[in-house]
Amino acid sequence: MNIKSANSIQDVYPLSPMQEGMLFHALLDEDADHYFLQYTYHLRGKLNIGCIERSLKALMKRYDILRTVFLHEGYDRSLQVVLQERKAAFYHKDVRKEVLESDRDTVVDRYRQLDRAHKFNLSKDVLMRLKVYRTGEEDYDFVWSFHHILMDGWCTSIIINEFGILYEGYLEGRQVRLPVVEPYSTYIKWLEAQDKEMSRQYWRKYLSGYENLASISMDKTDVSGFKYASSSLLLSKERTRNLKTISGDLGVTLYTLLQSAWGILLSRYNNVTDVVFGSVVSGRPSQLKGVERMVGLFINTIPVRITYQQGDSIAHLLHQVQENAAESNPYHYHLLSEVQKLSGLGKALLDHIIIFENYLVSNEIEDVSDESLQASQMEVTGVKVFEHTSYDLTIVIQPGDELLIKFDYNVNKYDAQCIERLVGYLSLILAYIERDVNLPISKMDITTPDDRQLYKTFNDTSADYPRDQTLIALFEEQVQKTPASTALIYEDHELSYEALDARSNQLSRSLLERGCCPGMVVGLMVDRSIEMMVGML
């Protein structure tokens, strides 16, 4: 699209930081479904398809962001272009015969999968679509699909609630009055007015001295592609209440407590006391009028750095993390890729993120739909949410009476047992926090019974051998007995006893020629390899 010649343009403005990141990933891998959002739910009652389509058209007209395309070729910076008009992407189909031959869940799930396979082209497509499948006499399944570049989860309840209000109004033939819309461009203008240099200085200082990626090591580093799986830690009502009480007594948020717990786990995994991981923030500036009703993408990913001394107590760490979070709040808008460059590690600054959902999207959809569809006596149930990021590991925290912590991961990178161990370790750390927040972090033992058994098995290396002979003498004896047998294997290489003996003797002569003599200590600086064993012998 050439925006200079188009006569259907309403507005043009830059992208937000998170939109920049999503556009980058979309261009990097056009076949991936990064940042594809799909909300589905079952609706029971009598449905007027004409009013459904009319309601969707009204939403398209009401919100600029729903008529937006994203351009990058030929411009100094990426742009989002609001078109004056766009046709709503609406589709409906009667699948009752298919349901009779199979079952509703199977049929609907197949259509969900087909819809996900239809990726969005950010420069051409309408980036929100609605598909309605009739699965019974008064049963319908709604499939809403978005590209995340349009909006965040906060907006979902706004869109679906207003959709229900519009539908009710059209069904009853009355005029609907909705709140005045504050366009997303208002937020972009606010972003453009921020002091970027001050923000850069903050993040540069925040990450100063951080030198190594803190990661959960991958089990399958050579496998490409993304295959989604999930594992969960569900805390009981009692444990959830305990953690909420502790965070309240200390004057920190529950998210601060959970971030700190993850930071401790990550530090143990990497044997350090200074770690960084990504955190998704809401990004809605309180000083921007009407921001809570704006529809668009406000969330952003920022680095969270957790540093402690071994003698520090859990409570001390929680206060420190809370204080750092408050200080970083004015700079939450900064583009992550720019922040990464300021750290000196670049893209290696972090490789996984944590998301704290301030509300359950499924509950929000059910609540707003029940409220907005009261007149037509329609019931919304079975809400399902599909979303995945560009990260191989994402930890999603869903608060409630029972706290749910989900580990969404790429099975092409992580083994299921690795993730299950993470779940167990995090539960142990949270148990320590529940018991005593004054406990020094160094006193936390997060090894499980399985770990201890594993350590015992691997460390049980005792073996009987002739006490009157040296290791070298025993080795030379074995060389005489089985010279052609394999003595050493490393990856695709192997050496016989005879060859290994010859290599070690050759190195010995070389050392003697350089002035070494019996009893002298000679240092070895070498990676795991055949040469390491030659040098040791």
Coordinates of N, CA and C in Angstrom, one line a residue, residues 72-274:
H72 N 6.1 -1.2 6.5 CA 7.5 -1.0 6.9 C 8.4 -0.8 5.7
E73 N 8.1 -1.3 4.5 CA 8.9 -1.2 3.3 C 8.8 0.2 2.7
G74 N 10.0 0.7 2.5 CA 10.1 2.0 1.9 C 10.0 3.2 2.8
Y75 N 9.9 3.0 4.1 CA 9.8 4.1 5.1 C 11.0 4.1 6.1
D76 N 11.3 5.3 6.6 CA 12.4 5.4 7.5 C 12.1 4.6 8.8
R77 N 10.8 4.5 9.2 CA 10.4 3.8 10.4 C 9.1 3.1 10.1
S78 N 8.8 2.1 10.8 CA 7.5 1.4 10.6 C 6.3 2.3 11.0
L79 N 5.2 2.1 10.3 CA 4.1 3.0 10.5 C 2.8 2.1 10.6
Q80 N 1.9 2.6 11.4 CA 0.5 2.0 11.4 C -0.4 3.0 10.7
V81 N -1.2 2.5 9.8 CA -2.0 3.3 8.9 C -3.5 3.0 9.2
V82 N -4.3 3.9 9.6 CA -5.7 3.7 9.9 C -6.5 4.1 8.6
L83 N -7.2 3.1 8.2 CA -8.1 3.3 7.0 C -9.4 3.8 7.4
Q84 N -10.0 4.6 6.5 CA -11.3 5.2 6.8 C -12.4 4.1 6.9
E85 N -12.3 3.1 6.1 CA -13.3 2.0 6.1 C -12.6 0.7 5.9
R86 N -13.1 -0.3 6.5 CA -12.6 -1.7 6.3 C -13.8 -2.7 6.5
K87 N -13.8 -3.6 5.6 CA -14.9 -4.6 5.7 C -14.6 -5.6 6.8
A88 N -15.6 -5.8 7.7 CA -15.4 -6.7 8.8 C -15.2 -8.1 8.3
A89 N -14.3 -8.8 9.0 CA -14.0 -10.2 8.6 C -14.9 -11.1 9.4
F90 N -16.1 -11.5 8.8 CA -17.1 -12.3 9.5 C -17.5 -13.5 8.7
Y91 N -17.6 -14.6 9.3 CA -17.9 -15.9 8.7 C -18.8 -16.7 9.6
H92 N -19.9 -17.3 9.0 CA -20.7 -18.2 9.8 C -21.0 -19.5 9.0
K93 N -21.2 -20.6 9.8 CA -21.4 -21.9 9.1 C -22.3 -22.8 10.0
D94 N -23.2 -23.5 9.4 CA -24.0 -24.5 10.1 C -23.3 -25.8 10.0
V95 N -22.8 -26.3 11.2 CA -22.0 -27.6 11.2 C -22.8 -28.7 12.0
R96 N -24.1 -28.6 12.1 CA -24.9 -29.5 12.9 C -24.8 -31.0 12.3
K97 N -24.7 -31.1 11.0 CA -24.5 -32.5 10.5 C -23.2 -33.1 10.9
E98 N -22.2 -32.3 10.9 CA -20.8 -32.7 11.3 C -20.8 -33.1 12.8
V99 N -21.6 -32.4 13.6 CA -21.7 -32.7 15.0 C -22.4 -34.1 15.3
L100 N -23.4 -34.3 14.4 CA -24.1 -35.6 14.6 C -23.2 -36.8 14.2
E101 N -22.3 -36.6 13.3 CA -21.4 -37.7 12.9 C -20.2 -37.8 13.8
S102 N -19.9 -36.8 14.6 CA -18.8 -36.8 15.6 C -19.3 -36.3 16.9
D103 N -18.8 -35.3 17.4 CA -19.3 -34.6 18.6 C -18.9 -33.1 18.5
R104 N -19.5 -32.3 19.3 CA -19.4 -30.8 19.2 C -17.9 -30.4 19.5
D105 N -17.3 -30.9 20.5 CA -16.0 -30.5 20.9 C -15.0 -30.8 19.8
T106 N -15.1 -32.0 19.2 CA -14.2 -32.4 18.2 C -14.3 -31.5 17.0
V107 N -15.5 -31.3 16.6 CA -15.8 -30.5 15.4 C -15.3 -29.0 15.6
V108 N -15.6 -28.5 16.7 CA -15.2 -27.1 17.0 C -13.7 -27.0 17.1
D109 N -13.1 -27.9 17.7 CA -11.6 -27.9 17.9 C -11.0 -28.0 16.5
R110 N -11.5 -28.7 15.6 CA -11.0 -28.8 14.2 C -11.1 -27.5 13.5
Y111 N -12.2 -26.8 13.7 CA -12.3 -25.4 13.1 C -11.4 -24.4 13.8
R112 N -11.2 -24.6 15.1 CA -10.2 -23.7 15.7 C -8.8 -23.9 15.1
Q113 N -8.4 -25.1 14.9 CA -7.1 -25.4 14.4 C -7.0 -24.8 13.0
L114 N -8.0 -25.0 12.2 CA -8.0 -24.5 10.8 C -7.9 -23.0 10.8
D115 N -8.6 -22.3 11.8 CA -8.5 -20.9 11.8 C -7.1 -20.4 12.2
R116 N -6.4 -21.1 13.1 CA -5.1 -20.7 13.5 C -4.1 -20.9 12.4
A117 N -4.4 -21.8 11.5 CA -3.5 -22.0 10.3 C -3.6 -20.9 9.3
H118 N -4.6 -20.1 9.4 CA -4.8 -18.9 8.6 C -4.1 -17.7 9.2
K119 N -2.9 -17.5 8.9 CA -2.1 -16.5 9.5 C -2.5 -15.1 9.0
F120 N -2.2 -14.1 9.8 CA -2.5 -12.7 9.4 C -1.3 -12.1 8.7
N121 N -1.6 -11.4 7.6 CA -0.7 -10.5 6.9 C -0.9 -9.1 7.4
L122 N 0.1 -8.6 8.1 CA 0.0 -7.3 8.9 C -0.2 -6.1 8.0
S123 N 0.3 -6.2 6.7 CA 0.2 -5.1 5.8 C -1.1 -5.1 4.9
K124 N -1.8 -6.2 5.0 CA -3.0 -6.3 4.1 C -4.3 -6.7 4.8
D125 N -4.2 -7.6 5.7 CA -5.4 -8.2 6.2 C -6.1 -7.3 7.3
V126 N -7.4 -7.6 7.4 CA -8.1 -7.1 8.6 C -7.7 -8.0 9.7
L127 N -7.2 -7.4 10.8 CA -6.4 -8.2 11.8 C -7.3 -8.7 13.0
M128 N -8.6 -8.6 12.8 CA -9.5 -9.2 13.7 C -10.6 -9.9 12.9
R129 N -11.0 -11.2 13.2 CA -12.0 -11.8 12.5 C -12.9 -12.6 13.5
L130 N -14.1 -12.8 13.1 CA -15.1 -13.5 13.9 C -15.7 -14.6 13.1
K131 N -15.7 -15.8 13.6 CA -16.4 -17.0 12.9 C -17.4 -17.6 13.9
V132 N -18.6 -17.8 13.4 CA -19.6 -18.4 14.3 C -20.1 -19.7 13.7
Y133 N -20.0 -20.7 14.4 CA -20.4 -22.1 14.0 C -21.7 -22.5 14.7
R134 N -22.7 -22.9 14.0 CA -24.0 -23.4 14.6 C -23.8 -24.9 14.8
T135 N -23.8 -25.3 16.1 CA -23.5 -26.6 16.5 C -24.8 -27.4 17.0
G136 N -25.9 -26.6 17.2 CA -27.1 -27.2 17.6 C -28.3 -26.3 17.3
E137 N -29.5 -26.7 17.7 CA -30.7 -25.9 17.4 C -30.5 -24.5 18.0
E138 N -30.0 -24.4 19.3 CA -29.8 -23.2 19.9 C -28.4 -23.1 20.5
D139 N -27.4 -23.7 19.8 CA -26.0 -23.8 20.2 C -25.1 -23.2 19.2
Y140 N -24.3 -22.3 19.6 CA -23.3 -21.6 18.7 C -22.0 -21.5 19.3
D141 N -20.9 -21.7 18.5 CA -19.6 -21.5 19.0 C -18.9 -20.4 18.3
F142 N -18.4 -19.4 19.1 CA -17.8 -18.2 18.6 C -16.3 -18.4 18.6
V143 N -15.6 -18.0 17.5 CA -14.2 -18.1 17.4 C -13.7 -16.7 17.0
W144 N -13.2 -15.9 18.0 CA -12.6 -14.6 17.8 C -11.1 -14.8 17.6
S145 N -10.5 -14.2 16.5 CA -9.1 -14.3 16.3 C -8.6 -12.9 16.1
F146 N -7.4 -12.6 16.7 CA -6.8 -11.3 16.6 C -5.3 -11.5 16.3
H147 N -4.6 -10.5 15.8 CA -3.2 -10.5 15.9 C -2.9 -9.6 17.1
H148 N -2.0 -10.0 18.0 CA -1.8 -9.3 19.2 C -1.3 -7.9 19.0
I149 N -0.8 -7.6 17.8 CA -0.3 -6.3 17.5 C -1.4 -5.2 17.6
L150 N -2.7 -5.7 17.5 CA -3.8 -4.7 17.6 C -4.1 -4.3 19.1
M151 N -4.1 -5.3 19.9 CA -4.6 -5.0 21.3 C -4.1 -6.0 22.3
D152 N -4.2 -5.7 23.6 CA -3.8 -6.6 24.6 C -5.0 -7.2 25.3
G153 N -4.8 -8.1 26.3 CA -5.9 -8.8 26.9 C -6.9 -7.9 27.6
W154 N -6.4 -6.8 28.1 CA -7.2 -5.8 28.8 C -8.4 -5.4 27.9
C155 N -8.1 -5.3 26.6 CA -9.1 -4.8 25.6 C -10.2 -5.8 25.3
T156 N -9.9 -7.1 25.5 CA -10.8 -8.1 25.1 C -12.2 -8.0 25.8
S157 N -12.2 -7.7 27.1 CA -13.5 -7.5 27.7 C -14.2 -6.3 27.2
I158 N -13.5 -5.2 26.9 CA -14.1 -4.0 26.3 C -14.8 -4.4 25.0
I159 N -14.0 -5.0 24.1 CA -14.6 -5.4 22.8 C -15.8 -6.3 22.8
I160 N -15.6 -7.4 23.6 CA -16.7 -8.4 23.6 C -17.9 -7.9 24.4
N161 N -17.7 -7.0 25.4 CA -18.8 -6.4 26.2 C -19.6 -5.5 25.3
E162 N -18.9 -4.6 24.5 CA -19.6 -3.7 23.7 C -20.2 -4.4 22.5
F163 N -19.6 -5.5 22.0 CA -20.2 -6.3 21.0 C -21.6 -6.8 21.5
G164 N -21.7 -7.3 22.7 CA -22.9 -7.8 23.3 C -23.9 -6.7 23.4
I165 N -23.5 -5.5 23.9 CA -24.4 -4.4 24.0 C -25.0 -3.9 22.7
L166 N -24.1 -3.9 21.7 CA -24.6 -3.5 20.3 C -25.6 -4.5 19.8
Y167 N -25.3 -5.8 20.0 CA -26.2 -6.9 19.5 C -27.5 -6.8 20.1
E168 N -27.6 -6.6 21.5 CA -28.9 -6.4 22.2 C -29.6 -5.2 21.6
G169 N -28.9 -4.1 21.4 CA -29.6 -2.9 20.9 C -30.2 -3.2 19.5
Y170 N -29.4 -3.7 18.6 CA -29.9 -4.0 17.2 C -31.0 -5.0 17.2
L171 N -31.0 -6.0 18.1 CA -32.0 -7.0 18.2 C -33.3 -6.4 18.7
E172 N -33.3 -5.4 19.6 CA -34.5 -4.8 20.1 C -34.9 -3.5 19.3
G173 N -34.0 -3.2 18.3 CA -34.4 -2.0 17.4 C -34.2 -0.7 18.1
R174 N -33.3 -0.6 19.1 CA -33.1 0.7 19.8 C -31.7 1.2 19.6
Q175 N -31.6 2.5 19.8 CA -30.3 3.1 19.6 C -29.4 2.8 20.9
V176 N -28.1 2.5 20.6 CA -27.2 2.2 21.7 C -26.2 3.4 21.9
R177 N -26.1 3.8 23.1 CA -25.1 4.9 23.4 C -23.9 4.3 24.2
L178 N -22.8 4.3 23.6 CA -21.6 3.8 24.3 C -20.7 5.0 24.6
P179 N -19.7 4.8 25.6 CA -18.8 5.8 26.0 C -18.0 6.4 24.8
V180 N -17.6 7.6 24.8 CA -16.8 8.2 23.8 C -15.5 7.5 23.7
V181 N -15.1 7.3 22.5 CA -13.8 6.5 22.2 C -12.6 7.5 22.3
E182 N -11.6 7.1 23.0 CA -10.3 7.9 23.0 C -9.4 7.1 22.1
P183 N -9.0 7.6 20.9 CA -8.2 6.8 19.9 C -6.9 6.4 20.4
Y184 N -6.4 5.3 19.9 CA -5.1 4.8 20.3 C -4.0 5.7 20.0
S185 N -4.2 6.6 19.0 CA -3.2 7.6 18.6 C -2.8 8.5 19.7
T186 N -3.8 8.7 20.7 CA -3.5 9.5 21.8 C -2.3 9.0 22.6
Y187 N -2.3 7.7 22.8 CA -1.2 7.0 23.5 C 0.1 7.2 22.7
I188 N 0.0 7.0 21.4 CA 1.3 7.1 20.6 C 1.8 8.5 20.7
K189 N 1.0 9.5 20.7 CA 1.5 10.9 20.9 C 2.1 11.1 22.3
W190 N 1.5 10.5 23.3 CA 2.1 10.5 24.6 C 3.5 9.9 24.6
L191 N 3.6 8.7 23.9 CA 4.9 8.0 23.8 C 6.0 8.9 23.2
E192 N 5.6 9.5 22.1 CA 6.5 10.3 21.3 C 7.0 11.5 22.1
A193 N 6.3 12.0 23.1 CA 6.6 13.1 23.9 C 7.5 12.8 25.1
Q194 N 7.8 11.5 25.3 CA 8.6 11.1 26.5 C 10.1 11.3 26.3
D195 N 10.8 11.5 27.4 CA 12.2 11.8 27.3 C 13.0 10.5 27.2
K196 N 13.3 10.1 25.9 CA 13.9 8.8 25.7 C 15.3 8.7 26.2
E197 N 16.0 9.8 26.3 CA 17.4 9.8 26.8 C 17.4 9.5 28.3
M198 N 16.5 10.1 29.0 CA 16.4 9.8 30.5 C 16.1 8.4 30.7
S199 N 15.2 7.8 29.8 CA 14.9 6.4 29.9 C 16.1 5.5 29.6
R200 N 16.8 5.9 28.6 CA 18.1 5.1 28.3 C 19.1 5.1 29.4
Q201 N 19.2 6.3 30.1 CA 20.1 6.4 31.2 C 19.7 5.5 32.3
Y202 N 18.4 5.4 32.6 CA 17.9 4.6 33.7 C 18.2 3.1 33.4
W203 N 17.9 2.6 32.2 CA 18.1 1.2 31.9 C 19.6 0.9 31.8
R204 N 20.4 1.8 31.3 CA 21.8 1.6 31.2 C 22.4 1.3 32.7
K205 N 22.0 2.2 33.6 CA 22.4 2.1 35.0 C 21.9 0.8 35.6
Y206 N 20.6 0.5 35.3 CA 19.9 -0.6 35.9 C 20.6 -1.9 35.6
L207 N 21.1 -2.0 34.3 CA 21.8 -3.2 33.9 C 23.3 -3.2 33.9
S208 N 23.8 -2.1 34.4 CA 25.3 -2.0 34.5 C 25.9 -3.2 35.2
G209 N 27.0 -3.7 34.6 CA 27.7 -4.8 35.3 C 27.1 -6.2 35.1
Y210 N 26.0 -6.3 34.5 CA 25.3 -7.6 34.2 C 26.0 -8.2 33.0
E211 N 26.5 -9.5 33.2 CA 27.4 -10.0 32.2 C 27.0 -11.3 31.5
N212 N 26.1 -12.1 32.2 CA 25.8 -13.4 31.7 C 24.3 -13.7 31.6
L213 N 23.9 -14.4 30.6 CA 22.5 -14.8 30.5 C 22.2 -15.8 31.6
A214 N 21.1 -15.5 32.3 CA 20.6 -16.4 33.3 C 19.4 -17.2 32.6
S215 N 19.7 -18.5 32.4 CA 18.8 -19.3 31.6 C 18.4 -20.6 32.2
I216 N 17.3 -21.1 31.9 CA 17.0 -22.5 32.1 C 17.5 -23.3 30.9
S217 N 18.6 -24.1 31.1 CA 19.2 -24.7 30.0 C 18.3 -25.6 29.2
M218 N 18.4 -25.5 27.9 CA 17.5 -26.2 27.0 C 18.0 -27.7 26.8
D219 N 17.1 -28.6 26.7 CA 17.4 -30.0 26.5 C 17.6 -30.4 25.1
K220 N 17.1 -29.6 24.1 CA 17.1 -30.0 22.7 C 17.4 -28.8 21.9
T221 N 18.7 -28.3 22.0 CA 19.1 -27.1 21.4 C 19.1 -27.2 19.8
D222 N 19.2 -28.3 19.3 CA 19.3 -28.5 17.8 C 18.0 -28.6 17.1
V223 N 16.9 -28.7 17.8 CA 15.6 -28.9 17.2 C 14.9 -27.6 16.9
S224 N 14.5 -27.3 15.7 CA 13.9 -26.0 15.3 C 12.4 -26.2 15.4
G225 N 11.7 -25.0 15.2 CA 10.3 -25.0 15.2 C 9.7 -24.9 16.6
F226 N 8.4 -24.7 16.7 CA 7.7 -24.5 17.9 C 6.5 -25.5 18.1
K227 N 6.6 -26.2 19.1 CA 5.4 -27.1 19.4 C 5.1 -26.9 20.9
Y228 N 3.8 -26.4 21.1 CA 3.4 -25.9 22.4 C 3.0 -27.0 23.3
A229 N 3.4 -26.8 24.6 CA 2.9 -27.7 25.7 C 2.9 -26.8 27.0
S230 N 2.2 -27.4 28.0 CA 2.1 -26.6 29.2 C 2.1 -27.5 30.4
S231 N 2.6 -26.9 31.5 CA 2.6 -27.6 32.8 C 2.2 -26.6 33.9
S232 N 1.6 -27.0 35.0 CA 1.1 -26.0 35.9 C 1.4 -26.3 37.4
L233 N 1.5 -25.3 38.1 CA 1.6 -25.4 39.6 C 0.3 -24.7 40.1
L234 N -0.6 -25.4 40.8 CA -1.8 -24.9 41.3 C -1.7 -24.9 42.9
L235 N -1.7 -23.7 43.4 CA -1.6 -23.5 44.9 C -2.9 -23.6 45.5
S236 N -3.1 -24.3 46.6 CA -4.3 -24.4 47.3 C -4.8 -23.0 47.8
K237 N -6.1 -23.0 48.2 CA -6.6 -21.7 48.7 C -5.8 -21.3 50.0
E238 N -5.4 -22.2 50.8 CA -4.7 -21.9 52.0 C -3.3 -21.3 51.7
R239 N -2.6 -22.0 50.8 CA -1.3 -21.5 50.4 C -1.4 -20.1 49.7
T240 N -2.4 -20.0 48.9 CA -2.6 -18.7 48.2 C -2.9 -17.6 49.2
R241 N -3.7 -17.9 50.2 CA -4.0 -16.9 51.3 C -2.8 -16.5 52.0
N242 N -1.9 -17.5 52.3 CA -0.7 -17.3 53.1 C 0.2 -16.3 52.3
L243 N 0.4 -16.6 51.0 CA 1.3 -15.7 50.2 C 0.7 -14.3 50.1
K244 N -0.6 -14.2 50.0 CA -1.2 -12.8 49.9 C -1.1 -12.1 51.2
T245 N -1.2 -12.8 52.3 CA -1.0 -12.2 53.7 C 0.4 -11.7 53.9
I246 N 1.4 -12.6 53.5 CA 2.8 -12.2 53.6 C 3.1 -11.0 52.8
S247 N 2.7 -11.0 51.5 CA 3.0 -9.8 50.7 C 2.3 -8.5 51.2
G248 N 1.1 -8.7 51.8 CA 0.4 -7.5 52.3 C 1.1 -7.0 53.6
D249 N 1.6 -7.9 54.5 CA 2.3 -7.5 55.7 C 3.6 -6.9 55.4
L250 N 4.2 -7.3 54.3 CA 5.5 -6.7 54.0 C 5.4 -5.4 53.1
G251 N 4.2 -5.1 52.6 CA 4.0 -4.0 51.8 C 4.5 -4.1 50.4
V252 N 4.4 -5.4 49.9 CA 4.9 -5.7 48.5 C 3.7 -6.3 47.8
T253 N 3.8 -6.3 46.5 CA 2.7 -6.9 45.7 C 2.9 -8.5 45.6
L254 N 1.9 -9.2 45.3 CA 2.0 -10.6 45.2 C 2.9 -10.9 44.0
Y255 N 2.8 -10.1 43.0 CA 3.7 -10.3 41.8 C 5.2 -10.1 42.2
T256 N 5.5 -9.2 43.1 CA 6.9 -9.0 43.5 C 7.3 -10.3 44.2
L257 N 6.5 -10.8 45.1 CA 6.8 -12.1 45.8 C 7.1 -13.2 44.8
L258 N 6.3 -13.3 43.8 CA 6.5 -14.4 42.8 C 7.7 -14.2 41.9
Q259 N 7.9 -12.9 41.6 CA 9.1 -12.6 40.8 C 10.4 -13.0 41.6
S260 N 10.3 -12.6 42.9 CA 11.5 -12.9 43.7 C 11.7 -14.4 43.9
A261 N 10.7 -15.2 44.0 CA 10.8 -16.6 44.1 C 11.4 -17.2 42.8
W262 N 10.9 -16.7 41.6 CA 11.5 -17.1 40.4 C 13.0 -16.7 40.3
G263 N 13.3 -15.5 40.7 CA 14.7 -15.1 40.7 C 15.6 -16.0 41.5
I264 N 15.1 -16.4 42.7 CA 15.9 -17.3 43.5 C 16.1 -18.6 42.8
L265 N 15.1 -19.2 42.2 CA 15.2 -20.4 41.4 C 16.2 -20.3 40.2
L266 N 16.0 -19.2 39.5 CA 16.9 -18.9 38.4 C 18.4 -18.8 38.8
S267 N 18.6 -18.1 39.9 CA 20.0 -18.0 40.4 C 20.6 -19.3 40.8
R268 N 19.8 -20.2 41.4 CA 20.2 -21.5 41.8 C 20.6 -22.3 40.5
Y269 N 19.8 -22.2 39.5 CA 20.0 -22.9 38.3 C 21.3 -22.5 37.6
N270 N 21.7 -21.2 37.8 CA 22.9 -20.7 37.1 C 24.0 -20.5 38.1
N271 N 23.9 -20.9 39.4 CA 24.9 -20.7 40.4 C 25.5 -19.3 40.5
V272 N 24.5 -18.3 40.5 CA 24.9 -16.9 40.6 C 23.9 -16.3 41.5
T273 N 24.2 -15.0 41.9 CA 23.3 -14.3 42.7 C 22.8 -13.0 42.0
D274 N 22.9 -13.0 40.7 CA 22.5 -11.8 39.9 C 21.9 -12.3 38.6

